[in-house]
Amino acid sequence: MEKKWAFITGATSGIGWATALALAGQGYSIFATGRRRDKLNELETALKAAHPNIQVKSAQFDISDRDDVTQFMKAHYAEMAHIDVLVNNAGLAKGVDKMQDAKLEDWDTMIDTNVKGLLYVTRGIVEHMVRRNSGHIVNLGSVAGRWTYPGGGVYCATKFAVRALSEGLRMDLLGSKVRVTNIEPGMVHTEFSLVRLGDQSKADKVYEGMTPLSAQDIAETIAWCVARPAHVNIQELVIYPTDQAHVGQVARKN
Ligand code: NDP
Ligand code: 8X3
């Protein structure tokens, strides 16, 4: 039987890494991407050890670099034609500054990665899914794509954009069998806060006294969405930790 392939961006850490393992557990061969080659190698080793029957490939590129993505898609055109599941996971927040104080480079990084990068990768793969009349695109949105919070305006705007893009893509794909799911988690303990705040002790404080979601919680949810029968499309899912009622409303034990 022909292998099924999942293409996962940002698989070097957190939700992407856990999703690679979860989908491999469902028998998917994995095409993992990210910017850190050492982590991609580590993931390849872990996947092959846990799931010897699947195939694993990886590629190192920056999704926010349009030329990089275009070059990758051209060079791997035949392989992209066989991707069954695309998980647009790579993304990040930079800083928590008020807009009047923020660094323009942080805004560029978030918008270029979370919005433009997601679009570049999607464009390279979705045309093949349409041609084959099958496929599933899972986008990593966020509760930040529904509700805004102080110091998060631009990150939230990128995740609002991801929700709009998921909705728009579903409309453009209507009539085909290609599914689009927008996953919208609250607080998940990954490298996210370290990347955002640039300091491990500040990052640790974000999760102090509460139980956040794990990357595996989200990976299992993604795997469940993908495993629904072909006529079922889970369009959107909001997932909070029990200790979080809303953005900024967290129950902490002292
Ligand atoms: P991590 O920081 O652990 O992982 C982010 C991944 O994105 C890494 O693998 C990183 O890889 C990759 N990445 C970042 N920028 C680029 C780029 N320019 N090109 C290619 N890859 C890139 O965070 P999470 O696992 O938490 O984040 C995954 C997704 O989930 C993000 O879209 C995030 O916004 C979203 N999310 C996270 C939540 C949380 O609380 N953690 C909640 C809701 C949504 P590398 O550095 O190797 O390039
Ligand atoms: C990450 C969740 O609430 O930190 O998307 O913005 S939050």
Short mmCIF file of C-alpha atoms and ligand atoms in Angstrom, two decimals:
data_model
loop_
_atom_site.label_atom_id
_atom_site.label_comp_id
_atom_site.label_asym_id
_atom_site.label_seq_id
_atom_site.Cartn_x
_atom_site.Cartn_y
_atom_site.Cartn_z
CA MET A 1 0.00 0.00 0.00
CA GLU A 2 1.25 3.52 -0.78
CA LYS A 3 2.54 5.45 2.24
CA LYS A 4 0.64 8.47 3.53
CA TRP A 5 2.78 11.57 4.10
CA ALA A 6 2.45 14.38 6.66
CA PHE A 7 4.44 17.59 6.14
CA ILE A 8 5.01 19.47 9.40
CA THR A 9 6.58 22.92 9.70
CA GLY A 10 8.32 23.83 12.96
CA ALA A 11 8.89 20.19 13.87
CA THR A 12 12.12 20.92 15.77
CA SER A 13 10.28 21.68 19.00
CA GLY A 14 7.04 21.75 20.97
CA ILE A 15 3.75 21.10 19.18
CA GLY A 16 5.40 20.34 15.83
CA TRP A 17 7.74 17.73 17.32
CA ALA A 18 4.89 16.07 19.26
CA THR A 19 2.66 16.12 16.17
CA ALA A 20 5.34 14.36 14.13
CA LEU A 21 5.39 11.56 16.72
CA ALA A 22 1.58 11.41 16.97
CA LEU A 23 1.04 11.20 13.20
CA ALA A 24 3.87 8.69 12.86
CA GLY A 25 1.93 6.65 15.42
CA GLN A 26 -0.99 6.66 12.98
CA GLY A 27 1.29 5.27 10.27
CA TYR A 28 2.10 8.54 8.47
CA SER A 29 5.53 8.99 6.98
CA ILE A 30 6.88 12.34 8.12
CA PHE A 31 8.44 15.26 6.25
CA ALA A 32 9.71 17.50 9.04
CA THR A 33 10.95 21.07 8.61
CA GLY A 34 12.46 23.82 10.74
CA ARG A 35 15.55 26.01 10.89
CA ARG A 36 17.61 23.92 13.38
CA ARG A 37 19.36 21.06 11.57
CA ASP A 38 20.57 19.38 14.82
CA LYS A 39 16.99 19.16 16.13
CA LEU A 40 15.72 17.82 12.81
CA ASN A 41 18.38 15.09 13.02
CA GLU A 42 17.31 14.29 16.61
CA LEU A 43 13.68 14.07 15.55
CA GLU A 44 14.53 11.80 12.61
CA THR A 45 16.34 9.44 15.00
CA ALA A 46 13.44 9.45 17.49
CA LEU A 47 10.86 8.80 14.75
CA LYS A 48 12.82 5.96 13.17
CA ALA A 49 13.41 4.34 16.59
CA ALA A 50 9.74 4.53 17.61
CA HIS A 51 8.22 3.77 14.18
CA PRO A 52 10.61 1.71 12.04
CA ASN A 53 7.99 1.14 9.33
CA ILE A 54 7.52 4.76 8.32
CA GLN A 55 9.73 6.91 6.09
CA VAL A 56 11.23 10.12 7.45
CA LYS A 57 12.56 13.11 5.54
CA SER A 58 13.53 16.53 6.75
CA ALA A 59 14.47 19.91 5.35
CA GLN A 60 15.98 22.98 6.92
CA PHE A 61 14.57 26.28 5.70
CA ASP A 62 13.09 29.53 6.97
CA ILE A 63 9.39 29.69 6.10
CA SER A 64 9.46 33.49 6.23
CA ASP A 65 11.99 33.61 3.39
CA ARG A 66 9.97 33.56 0.19
CA ASP A 67 12.94 32.64 -2.01
CA ASP A 68 13.91 29.78 0.34
CA VAL A 69 10.38 28.37 0.31
CA THR A 70 9.99 28.76 -3.45
CA GLN A 71 13.32 27.07 -4.06
CA PHE A 72 12.40 24.22 -1.70
CA MET A 73 9.00 23.71 -3.35
CA LYS A 74 10.59 23.65 -6.81
CA ALA A 75 13.32 21.22 -5.79
CA HIS A 76 10.82 18.89 -4.07
CA TYR A 77 7.91 19.27 -6.49
CA ALA A 78 7.38 15.52 -6.96
CA GLU A 79 7.46 14.83 -3.21
CA MET A 80 5.04 17.69 -2.49
CA ALA A 81 2.57 16.05 -4.87
CA HIS A 82 2.25 13.18 -2.35
CA ILE A 83 1.62 15.14 0.86
CA ASP A 84 -1.66 14.04 2.46
CA VAL A 85 -1.54 16.21 5.59
CA LEU A 86 0.06 19.65 5.93
CA VAL A 87 0.47 20.92 9.49
CA ASN A 88 1.24 24.65 9.35
CA ASN A 89 2.67 24.78 12.84
CA ALA A 90 5.83 26.95 12.64
CA GLY A 91 5.19 30.25 14.34
CA LEU A 92 6.21 32.48 17.18
CA ALA A 93 5.60 35.55 19.30
CA LYS A 94 8.32 38.12 19.87
CA GLY A 95 8.09 40.42 22.88
CA VAL A 96 5.24 41.73 25.02
CA ASP A 97 5.93 45.43 24.49
CA LYS A 98 3.13 47.92 24.13
CA MET A 99 2.68 48.97 20.52
CA GLN A 100 4.03 52.45 21.27
CA ASP A 101 7.28 50.87 22.53
CA ALA A 102 7.63 47.78 20.34
CA LYS A 103 10.51 46.93 18.03
CA LEU A 104 9.65 46.98 14.34
CA GLU A 105 11.82 43.91 13.75
CA ASP A 106 9.65 41.92 16.20
CA TRP A 107 6.56 42.89 14.22
CA ASP A 108 8.24 41.92 10.94
CA THR A 109 9.35 38.55 12.34
CA MET A 110 5.86 37.66 13.60
CA ILE A 111 4.01 38.79 10.49
CA ASP A 112 6.55 37.30 8.08
CA THR A 113 6.57 33.93 9.85
CA ASN A 114 3.03 33.42 11.14
CA VAL A 115 1.18 34.89 8.16
CA LYS A 116 3.40 35.11 5.08
CA GLY A 117 5.39 31.96 5.85
CA LEU A 118 2.21 29.96 6.39
CA LEU A 119 0.89 31.25 3.06
CA TYR A 120 4.08 30.44 1.12
CA VAL A 121 4.13 26.84 2.38
CA THR A 122 0.41 26.37 1.83
CA ARG A 123 0.63 27.65 -1.74
CA GLY A 124 3.38 25.16 -2.53
CA ILE A 125 1.38 22.15 -1.34
CA VAL A 126 -2.34 22.89 -1.69
CA GLU A 127 -2.32 22.93 -5.49
CA HIS A 128 -1.29 19.26 -5.44
CA MET A 129 -4.03 18.39 -2.95
CA VAL A 130 -6.61 20.02 -5.21
CA ARG A 131 -5.30 18.10 -8.21
CA ARG A 132 -5.57 14.83 -6.26
CA ASN A 133 -8.88 15.92 -4.72
CA SER A 134 -7.78 14.90 -1.23
CA GLY A 135 -5.74 16.27 1.64
CA HIS A 136 -5.96 17.97 5.01
CA ILE A 137 -4.40 21.27 6.06
CA VAL A 138 -4.13 21.88 9.80
CA ASN A 139 -3.23 25.43 10.80
CA LEU A 140 -1.97 26.39 14.25
CA GLY A 141 -4.07 29.34 15.22
CA SER A 142 -4.45 30.29 18.87
CA VAL A 143 -6.91 31.67 21.38
CA ALA A 144 -4.91 34.80 20.48
CA GLY A 145 -6.69 34.57 17.12
CA ARG A 146 -10.02 35.23 18.84
CA TRP A 147 -9.22 37.43 21.81
CA THR A 148 -6.60 40.17 22.17
CA TYR A 149 -4.54 41.04 25.26
CA PRO A 150 -2.22 43.91 26.24
CA GLY A 151 1.26 43.61 24.76
CA GLY A 152 0.03 40.95 22.35
CA GLY A 153 -1.71 43.05 19.69
CA VAL A 154 0.54 42.12 16.78
CA TYR A 155 0.92 38.44 17.70
CA CYS A 156 -2.88 38.30 18.09
CA ALA A 157 -3.31 40.02 14.71
CA THR A 158 -1.22 37.29 13.07
CA LYS A 159 -3.38 34.58 14.66
CA PHE A 160 -6.59 36.44 13.72
CA ALA A 161 -5.11 36.32 10.22
CA VAL A 162 -4.52 32.56 10.48
CA ARG A 163 -8.20 32.11 11.38
CA ALA A 164 -9.27 34.26 8.41
CA LEU A 165 -6.93 32.37 6.09
CA SER A 166 -8.28 29.02 7.31
CA GLU A 167 -11.84 30.22 6.67
CA GLY A 168 -10.98 31.72 3.27
CA LEU A 169 -9.11 28.61 2.19
CA ARG A 170 -12.08 26.41 3.14
CA MET A 171 -14.29 28.60 0.95
CA ASP A 172 -11.87 28.47 -1.99
CA LEU A 173 -11.57 24.69 -1.64
CA LEU A 174 -15.31 24.10 -1.42
CA GLY A 175 -16.28 21.40 -3.88
CA SER A 176 -12.98 19.59 -3.41
CA LYS A 177 -12.34 16.96 -0.74
CA VAL A 178 -9.50 18.98 0.82
CA ARG A 179 -10.16 19.74 4.50
CA VAL A 180 -8.91 22.71 6.55
CA THR A 181 -8.76 22.77 10.36
CA ASN A 182 -7.78 25.68 12.60
CA ILE A 183 -6.49 24.55 16.01
CA GLU A 184 -6.68 27.28 18.65
CA PRO A 185 -4.87 26.43 21.89
CA GLY A 186 -4.49 28.46 25.07
CA MET A 187 -1.30 28.12 27.12
CA VAL A 188 0.91 25.22 25.99
CA HIS A 189 4.24 24.53 27.68
CA THR A 190 6.82 24.54 24.85
CA GLU A 191 9.72 26.80 23.87
CA PHE A 192 7.10 29.44 22.94
CA SER A 193 7.56 31.67 26.02
CA LEU A 194 11.35 31.33 25.95
CA VAL A 195 11.36 32.48 22.32
CA ARG A 196 8.95 35.29 23.13
CA LEU A 197 10.65 36.59 26.28
CA GLY A 198 14.24 35.56 25.55
CA ASP A 199 14.89 34.49 29.15
CA GLN A 200 14.30 31.09 30.79
CA SER A 201 13.34 32.43 34.23
CA LYS A 202 10.75 34.78 32.70
CA ALA A 203 9.46 31.92 30.57
CA ASP A 204 9.14 29.64 33.62
CA LYS A 205 7.08 32.31 35.42
CA VAL A 206 4.42 32.15 32.67
CA TYR A 207 3.47 28.62 33.80
CA GLU A 208 4.15 29.01 37.52
CA GLY A 209 1.52 27.53 39.84
CA MET A 210 -0.73 26.28 37.05
CA THR A 211 -0.93 23.24 34.78
CA PRO A 212 -0.63 24.28 31.14
CA LEU A 213 -1.45 22.11 28.16
CA SER A 214 1.38 19.94 26.87
CA ALA A 215 2.56 19.76 23.28
CA GLN A 216 1.30 16.17 23.32
CA ASP A 217 -2.22 17.33 24.26
CA ILE A 218 -2.33 19.41 21.09
CA ALA A 219 -0.64 16.75 18.97
CA GLU A 220 -3.24 14.17 20.00
CA THR A 221 -5.99 16.64 19.11
CA ILE A 222 -4.47 17.24 15.68
CA ALA A 223 -4.12 13.49 15.13
CA TRP A 224 -7.78 13.03 16.11
CA CYS A 225 -8.93 15.72 13.63
CA VAL A 226 -6.91 14.11 10.86
CA ALA A 227 -8.29 10.65 11.67
CA ARG A 228 -11.96 11.70 11.24
CA PRO A 229 -13.66 10.12 8.21
CA ALA A 230 -13.06 12.00 4.93
CA HIS A 231 -16.57 13.53 4.95
CA VAL A 232 -16.01 15.13 8.40
CA ASN A 233 -14.07 18.38 8.73
CA ILE A 234 -13.36 19.72 12.23
CA GLN A 235 -13.20 23.39 11.20
CA GLU A 236 -12.10 25.03 14.46
CA LEU A 237 -11.15 23.87 17.94
CA VAL A 238 -10.50 26.08 20.98
CA ILE A 239 -8.55 24.21 23.68
CA TYR A 240 -7.70 25.77 27.04
CA PRO A 241 -6.00 24.21 30.04
CA THR A 242 -8.49 23.66 32.86
CA ASP A 243 -6.52 26.25 34.86
CA GLN A 244 -7.18 28.92 32.21
CA ALA A 245 -10.70 30.32 31.73
CA HIS A 246 -9.77 32.95 29.17
CA VAL A 247 -6.79 34.83 27.79
CA GLY A 248 -5.15 36.38 30.88
CA GLN A 249 -7.45 34.54 33.34
CA VAL A 250 -5.35 31.87 34.98
CA ALA A 251 -5.82 30.09 38.32
CA ARG A 252 -2.46 29.76 40.08
CA LYS A 253 -1.55 28.03 43.33
CA ASN A 254 0.95 29.99 45.40
P1 NDP B 1 8.01 26.32 19.90
O1 NDP B 1 8.80 27.57 20.01
O2 NDP B 1 8.32 25.19 20.80
O3 NDP B 1 8.07 25.80 18.37
C1 NDP B 1 7.97 26.68 17.30
C2 NDP B 1 8.48 26.00 16.05
O4 NDP B 1 8.38 26.91 14.95
C3 NDP B 1 9.92 25.56 16.17
O5 NDP B 1 10.04 24.26 15.67
C4 NDP B 1 10.66 26.54 15.27
O6 NDP B 1 11.75 25.87 14.67
C5 NDP B 1 9.59 26.87 14.22
N1 NDP B 1 9.83 28.14 13.55
C6 NDP B 1 9.77 29.39 14.09
N2 NDP B 1 10.07 30.29 13.15
C7 NDP B 1 10.33 29.62 12.00
C8 NDP B 1 10.72 30.00 10.70
N3 NDP B 1 10.89 31.29 10.37
N4 NDP B 1 10.91 29.05 9.76
C9 NDP B 1 10.75 27.75 10.08
N5 NDP B 1 10.38 27.32 11.30
C10 NDP B 1 10.19 28.24 12.25
O7 NDP B 1 6.49 26.77 20.06
P2 NDP B 1 5.10 25.96 19.98
O8 NDP B 1 5.32 24.54 19.69
O9 NDP B 1 4.33 26.35 21.17
O10 NDP B 1 4.45 26.70 18.73
C11 NDP B 1 3.92 26.05 17.60
C12 NDP B 1 2.75 26.85 17.07
O11 NDP B 1 1.70 26.85 18.03
C13 NDP B 1 3.05 28.32 16.79
O12 NDP B 1 2.42 28.68 15.58
C14 NDP B 1 2.42 29.06 17.96
O13 NDP B 1 2.05 30.36 17.63
C15 NDP B 1 1.22 28.18 18.22
N6 NDP B 1 0.62 28.28 19.55
C16 NDP B 1 1.38 28.09 20.67
C17 NDP B 1 0.81 28.19 21.93
C18 NDP B 1 1.60 28.06 23.18
O14 NDP B 1 1.12 28.51 24.26
N7 NDP B 1 2.77 27.46 23.17
C19 NDP B 1 -0.64 28.44 22.06
C20 NDP B 1 -1.33 28.63 20.82
C21 NDP B 1 -0.73 28.52 19.62
P3 NDP B 1 13.21 26.46 14.42
O15 NDP B 1 13.53 27.37 15.55
O16 NDP B 1 14.07 25.25 14.33
O17 NDP B 1 13.07 27.15 13.12
C1 8X3 B 2 -0.16 31.44 22.43
C2 8X3 B 2 -1.22 31.59 23.46
O1 8X3 B 2 -2.29 33.25 25.08
O2 8X3 B 2 0.14 33.18 24.97
O3 8X3 B 2 -0.73 31.53 21.16
O4 8X3 B 2 -1.12 34.16 23.20
S1 8X3 B 2 -1.12 33.12 24.20
#
